Tab-separated table of N, CA and C in Angstrom:
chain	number	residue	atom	x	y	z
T	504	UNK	N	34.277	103.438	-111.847
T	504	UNK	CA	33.938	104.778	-112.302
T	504	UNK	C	34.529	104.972	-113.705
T	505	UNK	N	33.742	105.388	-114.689
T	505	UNK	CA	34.167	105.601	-115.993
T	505	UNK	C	35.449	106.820	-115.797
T	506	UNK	N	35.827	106.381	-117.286
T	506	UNK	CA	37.487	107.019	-117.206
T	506	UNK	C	37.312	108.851	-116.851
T	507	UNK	N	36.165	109.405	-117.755
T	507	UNK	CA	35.848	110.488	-117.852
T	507	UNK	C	35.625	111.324	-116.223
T	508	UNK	N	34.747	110.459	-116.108
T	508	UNK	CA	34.278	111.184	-115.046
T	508	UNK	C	35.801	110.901	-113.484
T	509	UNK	N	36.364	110.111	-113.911
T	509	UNK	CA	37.262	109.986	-112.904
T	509	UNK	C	38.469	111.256	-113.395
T	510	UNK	N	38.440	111.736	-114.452
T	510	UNK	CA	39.681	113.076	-114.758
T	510	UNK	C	38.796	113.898	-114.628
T	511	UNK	N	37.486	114.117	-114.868
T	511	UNK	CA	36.505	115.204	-114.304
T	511	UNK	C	36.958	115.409	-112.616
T	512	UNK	N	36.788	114.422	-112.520
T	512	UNK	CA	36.624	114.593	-110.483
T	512	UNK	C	38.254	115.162	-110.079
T	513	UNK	N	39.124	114.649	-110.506
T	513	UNK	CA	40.915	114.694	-110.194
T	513	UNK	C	41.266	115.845	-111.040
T	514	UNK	N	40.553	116.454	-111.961
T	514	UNK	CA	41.052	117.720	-112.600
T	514	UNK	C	40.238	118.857	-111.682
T	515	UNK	N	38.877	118.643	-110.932
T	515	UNK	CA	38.666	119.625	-110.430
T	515	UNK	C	39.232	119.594	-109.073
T	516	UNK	N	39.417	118.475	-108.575
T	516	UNK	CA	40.273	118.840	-106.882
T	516	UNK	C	41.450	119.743	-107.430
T	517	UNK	N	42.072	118.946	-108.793
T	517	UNK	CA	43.277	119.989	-109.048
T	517	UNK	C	43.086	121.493	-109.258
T	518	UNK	N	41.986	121.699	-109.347
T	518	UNK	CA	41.902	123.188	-109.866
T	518	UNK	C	41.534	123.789	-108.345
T	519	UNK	N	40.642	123.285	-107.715
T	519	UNK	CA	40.952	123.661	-106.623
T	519	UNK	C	41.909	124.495	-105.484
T	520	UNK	N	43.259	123.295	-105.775
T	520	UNK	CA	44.141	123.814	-105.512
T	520	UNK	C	44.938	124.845	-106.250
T	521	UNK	N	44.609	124.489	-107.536
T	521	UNK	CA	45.720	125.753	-108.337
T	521	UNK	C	45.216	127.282	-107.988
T	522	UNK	N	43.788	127.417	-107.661
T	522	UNK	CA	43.228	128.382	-107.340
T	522	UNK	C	43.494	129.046	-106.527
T	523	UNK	N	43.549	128.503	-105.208
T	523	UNK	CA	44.113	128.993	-104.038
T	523	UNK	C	45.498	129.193	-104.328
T	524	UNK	N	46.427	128.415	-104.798
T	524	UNK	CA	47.473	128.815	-105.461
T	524	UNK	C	48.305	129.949	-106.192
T	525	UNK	N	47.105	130.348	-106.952
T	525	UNK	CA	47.044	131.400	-107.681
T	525	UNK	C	46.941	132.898	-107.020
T	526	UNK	N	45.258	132.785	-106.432
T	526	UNK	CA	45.059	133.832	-105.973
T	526	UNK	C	44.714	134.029	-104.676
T	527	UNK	N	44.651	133.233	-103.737
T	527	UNK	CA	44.444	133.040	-101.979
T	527	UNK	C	45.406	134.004	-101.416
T	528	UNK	N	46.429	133.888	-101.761
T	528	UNK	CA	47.742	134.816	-101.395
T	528	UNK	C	47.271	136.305	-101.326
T	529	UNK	N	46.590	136.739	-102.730
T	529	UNK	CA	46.378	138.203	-102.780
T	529	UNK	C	45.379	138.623	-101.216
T	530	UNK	N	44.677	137.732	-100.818
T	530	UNK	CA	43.671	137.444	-99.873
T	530	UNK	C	44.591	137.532	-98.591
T	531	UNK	N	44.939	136.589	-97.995
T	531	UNK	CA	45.773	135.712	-96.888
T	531	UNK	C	46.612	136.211	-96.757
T	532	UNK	N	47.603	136.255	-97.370
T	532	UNK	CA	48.848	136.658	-97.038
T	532	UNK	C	49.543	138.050	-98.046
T	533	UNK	N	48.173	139.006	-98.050
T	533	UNK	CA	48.843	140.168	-98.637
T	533	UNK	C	49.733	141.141	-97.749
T	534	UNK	N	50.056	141.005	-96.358
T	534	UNK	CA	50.925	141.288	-95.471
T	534	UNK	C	52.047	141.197	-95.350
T	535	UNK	N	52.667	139.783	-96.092
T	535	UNK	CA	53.675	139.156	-96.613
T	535	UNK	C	54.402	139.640	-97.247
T	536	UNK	N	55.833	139.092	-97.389
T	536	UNK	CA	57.029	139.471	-98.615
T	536	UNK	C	56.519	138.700	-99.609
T	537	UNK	N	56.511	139.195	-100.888
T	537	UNK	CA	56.162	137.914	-101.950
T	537	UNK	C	56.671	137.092	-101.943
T	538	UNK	N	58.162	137.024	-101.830
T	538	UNK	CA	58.823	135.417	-102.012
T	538	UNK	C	58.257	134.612	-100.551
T	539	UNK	N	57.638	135.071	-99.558
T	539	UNK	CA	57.148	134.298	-98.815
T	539	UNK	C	55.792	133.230	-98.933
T	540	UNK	N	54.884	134.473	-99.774
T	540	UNK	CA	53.858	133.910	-100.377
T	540	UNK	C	53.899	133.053	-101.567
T	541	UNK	N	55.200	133.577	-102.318
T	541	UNK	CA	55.813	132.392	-103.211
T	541	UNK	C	55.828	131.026	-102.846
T	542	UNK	N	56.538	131.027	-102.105
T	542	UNK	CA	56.623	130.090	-101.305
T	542	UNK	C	55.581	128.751	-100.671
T	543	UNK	N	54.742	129.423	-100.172
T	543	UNK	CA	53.634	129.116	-99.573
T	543	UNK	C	52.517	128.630	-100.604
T	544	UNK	N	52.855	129.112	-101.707
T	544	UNK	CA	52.000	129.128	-103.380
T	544	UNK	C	52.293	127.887	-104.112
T	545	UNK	N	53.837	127.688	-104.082
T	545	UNK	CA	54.725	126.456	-104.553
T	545	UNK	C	53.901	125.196	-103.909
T	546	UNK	N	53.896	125.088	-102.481
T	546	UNK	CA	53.298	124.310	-101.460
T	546	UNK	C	52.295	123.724	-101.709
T	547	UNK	N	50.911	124.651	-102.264
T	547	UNK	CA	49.648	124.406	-102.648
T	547	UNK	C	50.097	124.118	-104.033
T	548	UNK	N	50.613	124.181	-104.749
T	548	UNK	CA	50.567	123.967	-106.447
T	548	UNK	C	51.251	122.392	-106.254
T	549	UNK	N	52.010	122.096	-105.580
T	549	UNK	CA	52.396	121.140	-105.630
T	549	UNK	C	51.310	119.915	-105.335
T	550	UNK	N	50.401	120.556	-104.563
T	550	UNK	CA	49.624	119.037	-104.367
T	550	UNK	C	48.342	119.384	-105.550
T	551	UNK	N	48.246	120.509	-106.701
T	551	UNK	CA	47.666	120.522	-106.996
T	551	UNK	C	48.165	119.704	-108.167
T	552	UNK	N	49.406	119.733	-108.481
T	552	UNK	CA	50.081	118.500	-109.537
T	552	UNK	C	49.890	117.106	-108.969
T	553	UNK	N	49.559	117.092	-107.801
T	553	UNK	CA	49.496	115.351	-106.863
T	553	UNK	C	48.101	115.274	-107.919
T	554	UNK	N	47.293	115.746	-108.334
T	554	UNK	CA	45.980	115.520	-109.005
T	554	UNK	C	45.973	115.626	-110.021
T	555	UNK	N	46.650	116.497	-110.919
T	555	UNK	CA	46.540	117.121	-112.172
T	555	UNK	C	47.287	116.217	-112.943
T	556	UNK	N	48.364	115.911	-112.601
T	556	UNK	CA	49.113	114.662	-113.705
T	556	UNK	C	48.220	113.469	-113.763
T	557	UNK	N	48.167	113.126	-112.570
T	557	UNK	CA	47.248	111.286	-112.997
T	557	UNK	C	46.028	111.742	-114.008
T	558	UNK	N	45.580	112.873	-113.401
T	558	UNK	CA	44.313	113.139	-114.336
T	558	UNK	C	44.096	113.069	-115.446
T	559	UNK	N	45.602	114.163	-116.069
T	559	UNK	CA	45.952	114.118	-117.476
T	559	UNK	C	46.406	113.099	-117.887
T	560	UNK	N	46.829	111.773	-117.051
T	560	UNK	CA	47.317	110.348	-118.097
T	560	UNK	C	46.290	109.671	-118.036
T	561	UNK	N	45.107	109.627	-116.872
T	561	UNK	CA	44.170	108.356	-117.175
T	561	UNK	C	43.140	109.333	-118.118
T	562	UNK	N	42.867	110.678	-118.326
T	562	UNK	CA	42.144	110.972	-119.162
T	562	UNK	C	42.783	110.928	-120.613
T	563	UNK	N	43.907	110.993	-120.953
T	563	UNK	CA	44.599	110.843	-122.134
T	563	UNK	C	44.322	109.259	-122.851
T	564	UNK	N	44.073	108.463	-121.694
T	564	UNK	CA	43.774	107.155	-122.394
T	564	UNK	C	42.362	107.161	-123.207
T	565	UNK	N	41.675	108.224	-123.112
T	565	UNK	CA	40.283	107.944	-124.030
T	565	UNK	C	40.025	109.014	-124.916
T	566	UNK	N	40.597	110.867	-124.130
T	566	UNK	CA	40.353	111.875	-124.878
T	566	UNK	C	41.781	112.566	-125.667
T	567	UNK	N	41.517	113.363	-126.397
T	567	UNK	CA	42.620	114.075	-126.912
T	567	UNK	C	43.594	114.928	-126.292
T	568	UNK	N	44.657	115.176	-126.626
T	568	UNK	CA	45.369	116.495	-126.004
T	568	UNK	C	44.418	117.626	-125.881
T	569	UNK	N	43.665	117.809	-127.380
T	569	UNK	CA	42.957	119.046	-127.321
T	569	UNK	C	42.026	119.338	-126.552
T	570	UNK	N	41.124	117.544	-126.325
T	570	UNK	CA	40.055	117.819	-125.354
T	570	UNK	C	40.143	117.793	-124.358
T	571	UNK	N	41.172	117.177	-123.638
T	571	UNK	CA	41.516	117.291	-122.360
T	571	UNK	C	41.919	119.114	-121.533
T	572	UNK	N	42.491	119.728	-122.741
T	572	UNK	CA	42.596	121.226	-122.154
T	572	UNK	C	41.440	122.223	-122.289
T	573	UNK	N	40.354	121.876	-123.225
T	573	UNK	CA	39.336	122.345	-123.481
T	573	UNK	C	38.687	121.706	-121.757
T	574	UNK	N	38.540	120.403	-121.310
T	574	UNK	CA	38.062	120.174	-120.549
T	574	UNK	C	38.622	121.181	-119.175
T	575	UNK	N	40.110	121.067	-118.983
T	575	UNK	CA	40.225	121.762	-117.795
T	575	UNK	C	40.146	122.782	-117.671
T	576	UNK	N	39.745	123.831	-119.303
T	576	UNK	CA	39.211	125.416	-118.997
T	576	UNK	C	38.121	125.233	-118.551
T	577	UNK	N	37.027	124.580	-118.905
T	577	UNK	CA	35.959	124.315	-118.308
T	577	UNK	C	35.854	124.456	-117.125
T	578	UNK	N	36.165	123.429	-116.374
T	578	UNK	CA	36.562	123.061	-115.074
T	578	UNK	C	37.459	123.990	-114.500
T	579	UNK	N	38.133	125.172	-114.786
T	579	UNK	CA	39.082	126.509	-114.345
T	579	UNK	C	38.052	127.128	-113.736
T	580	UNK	N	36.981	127.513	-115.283
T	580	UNK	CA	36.140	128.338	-115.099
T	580	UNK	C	35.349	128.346	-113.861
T	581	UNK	N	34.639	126.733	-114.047
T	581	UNK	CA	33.878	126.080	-112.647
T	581	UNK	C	34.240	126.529	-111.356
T	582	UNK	N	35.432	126.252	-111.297
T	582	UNK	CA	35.942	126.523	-109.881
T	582	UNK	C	36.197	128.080	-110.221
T	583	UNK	N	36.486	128.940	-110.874
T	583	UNK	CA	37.038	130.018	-110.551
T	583	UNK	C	35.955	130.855	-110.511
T	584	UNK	N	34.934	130.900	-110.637
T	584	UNK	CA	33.866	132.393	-110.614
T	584	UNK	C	33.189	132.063	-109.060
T	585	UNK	N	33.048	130.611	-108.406
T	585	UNK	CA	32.712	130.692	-107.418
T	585	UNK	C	33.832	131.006	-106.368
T	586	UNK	N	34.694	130.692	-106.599
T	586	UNK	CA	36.232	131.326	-105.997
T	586	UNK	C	35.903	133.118	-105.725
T	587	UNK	N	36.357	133.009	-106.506
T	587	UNK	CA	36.095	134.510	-106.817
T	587	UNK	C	34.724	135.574	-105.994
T	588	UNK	N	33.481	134.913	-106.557
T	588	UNK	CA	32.428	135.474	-105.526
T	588	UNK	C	32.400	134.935	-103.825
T	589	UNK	N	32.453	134.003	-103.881
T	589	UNK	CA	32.483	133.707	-102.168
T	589	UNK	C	33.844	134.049	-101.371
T	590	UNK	N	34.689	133.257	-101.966
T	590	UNK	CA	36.076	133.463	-101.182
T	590	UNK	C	36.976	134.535	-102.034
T	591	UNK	N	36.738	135.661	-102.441
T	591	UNK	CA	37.429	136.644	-102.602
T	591	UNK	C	36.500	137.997	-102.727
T	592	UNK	N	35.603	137.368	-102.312
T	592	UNK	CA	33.985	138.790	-102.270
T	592	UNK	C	34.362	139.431	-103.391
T	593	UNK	N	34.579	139.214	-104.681
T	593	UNK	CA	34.411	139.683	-106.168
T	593	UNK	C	33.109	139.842	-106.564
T	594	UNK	N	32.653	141.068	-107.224
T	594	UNK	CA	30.808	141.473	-107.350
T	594	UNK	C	30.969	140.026	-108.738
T	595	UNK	N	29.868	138.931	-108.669
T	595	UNK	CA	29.571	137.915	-109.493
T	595	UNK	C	29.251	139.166	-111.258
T	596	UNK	N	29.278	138.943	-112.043
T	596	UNK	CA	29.480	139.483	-113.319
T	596	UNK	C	28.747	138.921	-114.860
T	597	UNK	N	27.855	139.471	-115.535
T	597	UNK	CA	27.783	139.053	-116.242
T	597	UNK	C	28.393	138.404	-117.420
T	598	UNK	N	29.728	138.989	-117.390
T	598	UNK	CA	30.619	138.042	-117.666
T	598	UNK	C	31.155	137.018	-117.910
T	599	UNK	N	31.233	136.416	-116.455
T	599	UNK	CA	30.786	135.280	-116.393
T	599	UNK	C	30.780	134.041	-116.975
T	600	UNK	N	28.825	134.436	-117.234
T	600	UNK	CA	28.040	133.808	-118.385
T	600	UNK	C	28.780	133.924	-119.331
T	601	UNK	N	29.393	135.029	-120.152
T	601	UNK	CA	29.371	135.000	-121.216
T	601	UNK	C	30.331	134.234	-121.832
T	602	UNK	N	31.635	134.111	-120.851
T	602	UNK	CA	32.514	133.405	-121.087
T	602	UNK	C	32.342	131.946	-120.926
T	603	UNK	N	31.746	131.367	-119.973
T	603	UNK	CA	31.203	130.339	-120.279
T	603	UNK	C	30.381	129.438	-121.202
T	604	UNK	N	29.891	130.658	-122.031
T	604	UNK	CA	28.699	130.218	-123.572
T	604	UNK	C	30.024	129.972	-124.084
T	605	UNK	N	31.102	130.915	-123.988
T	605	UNK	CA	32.227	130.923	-125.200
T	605	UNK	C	32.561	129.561	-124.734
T	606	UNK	N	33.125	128.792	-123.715
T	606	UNK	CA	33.480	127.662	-123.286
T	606	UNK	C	32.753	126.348	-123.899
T	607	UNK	N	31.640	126.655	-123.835
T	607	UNK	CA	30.527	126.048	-124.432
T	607	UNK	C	30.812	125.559	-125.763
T	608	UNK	N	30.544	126.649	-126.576
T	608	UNK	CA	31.274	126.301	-127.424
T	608	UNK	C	32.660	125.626	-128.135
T	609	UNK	N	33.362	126.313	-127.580
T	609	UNK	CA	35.195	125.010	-127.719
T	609	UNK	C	34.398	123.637	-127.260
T	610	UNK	N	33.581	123.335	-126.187
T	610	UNK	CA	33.680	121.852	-125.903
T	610	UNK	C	32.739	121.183	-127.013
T	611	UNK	N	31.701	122.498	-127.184
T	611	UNK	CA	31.273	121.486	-128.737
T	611	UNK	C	32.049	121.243	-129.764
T	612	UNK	N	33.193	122.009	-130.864
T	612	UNK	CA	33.607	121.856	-131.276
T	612	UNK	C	34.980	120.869	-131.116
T	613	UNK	N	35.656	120.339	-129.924
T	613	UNK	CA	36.856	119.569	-129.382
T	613	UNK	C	36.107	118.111	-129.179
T	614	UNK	N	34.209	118.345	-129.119
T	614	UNK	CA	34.041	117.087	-128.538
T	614	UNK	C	33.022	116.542	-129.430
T	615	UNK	N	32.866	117.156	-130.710
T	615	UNK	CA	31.964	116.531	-131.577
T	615	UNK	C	32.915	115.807	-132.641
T	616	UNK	N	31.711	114.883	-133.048
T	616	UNK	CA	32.217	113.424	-133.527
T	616	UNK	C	32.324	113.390	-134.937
């Protein structure tokens, strides 16, 4: 599997997890003491670094610092608006889109030659 597409695939399981990480808690465990959900947050972030480091060294062997973070807003984004509409019933937003054209853009400019 080319290098790319292998930090594509290991940056989005990672985001995955950072997601739930992030915001699952407000969901799940808004019943909770925060430092419990802290807690429980640490847990999931941690295996979301089990993905996110290798990602960032075998993708560092071909792309830039710059493009590599341009890549994982990308890939934030990806995972986060469907996050958001399915598993946090958030009304979907034109928004969105728009932020994603903006995304669009950084990856043209980080990834042109």
């Amino acid at each position: 599997m080319p290098v790319i597409f292998k930090t594509i695939l290991l940056l989005t399981i990672s985001n995955v997890f950072m997601t739930f990480a992030w915001y699952a808690h407000l969901k799940n465990l808004n019943n909770k003491p925060w430092m419990f959900a802290a807690l429980v947050s640490w847990g999931v972030a941690l295996l979301e670094y089990l993905f996110q480091v290798p990602a960032n060294r075998i993708g560092f062997t071909v792309m830039s610092l710059a493009q590599l973070k341009i890549l994982q807003e990308v890939i934030t984004l990806s995972v986060f608006v469907p996050f958001a509409v399915f598993y946090m019933q958030q009304p979907m937003k034109l928004d969105f889109l728009w932020a994603g054209l903006c995304l669009m853009g950084a990856v043209y400019f980080m990834f042109r030659t």
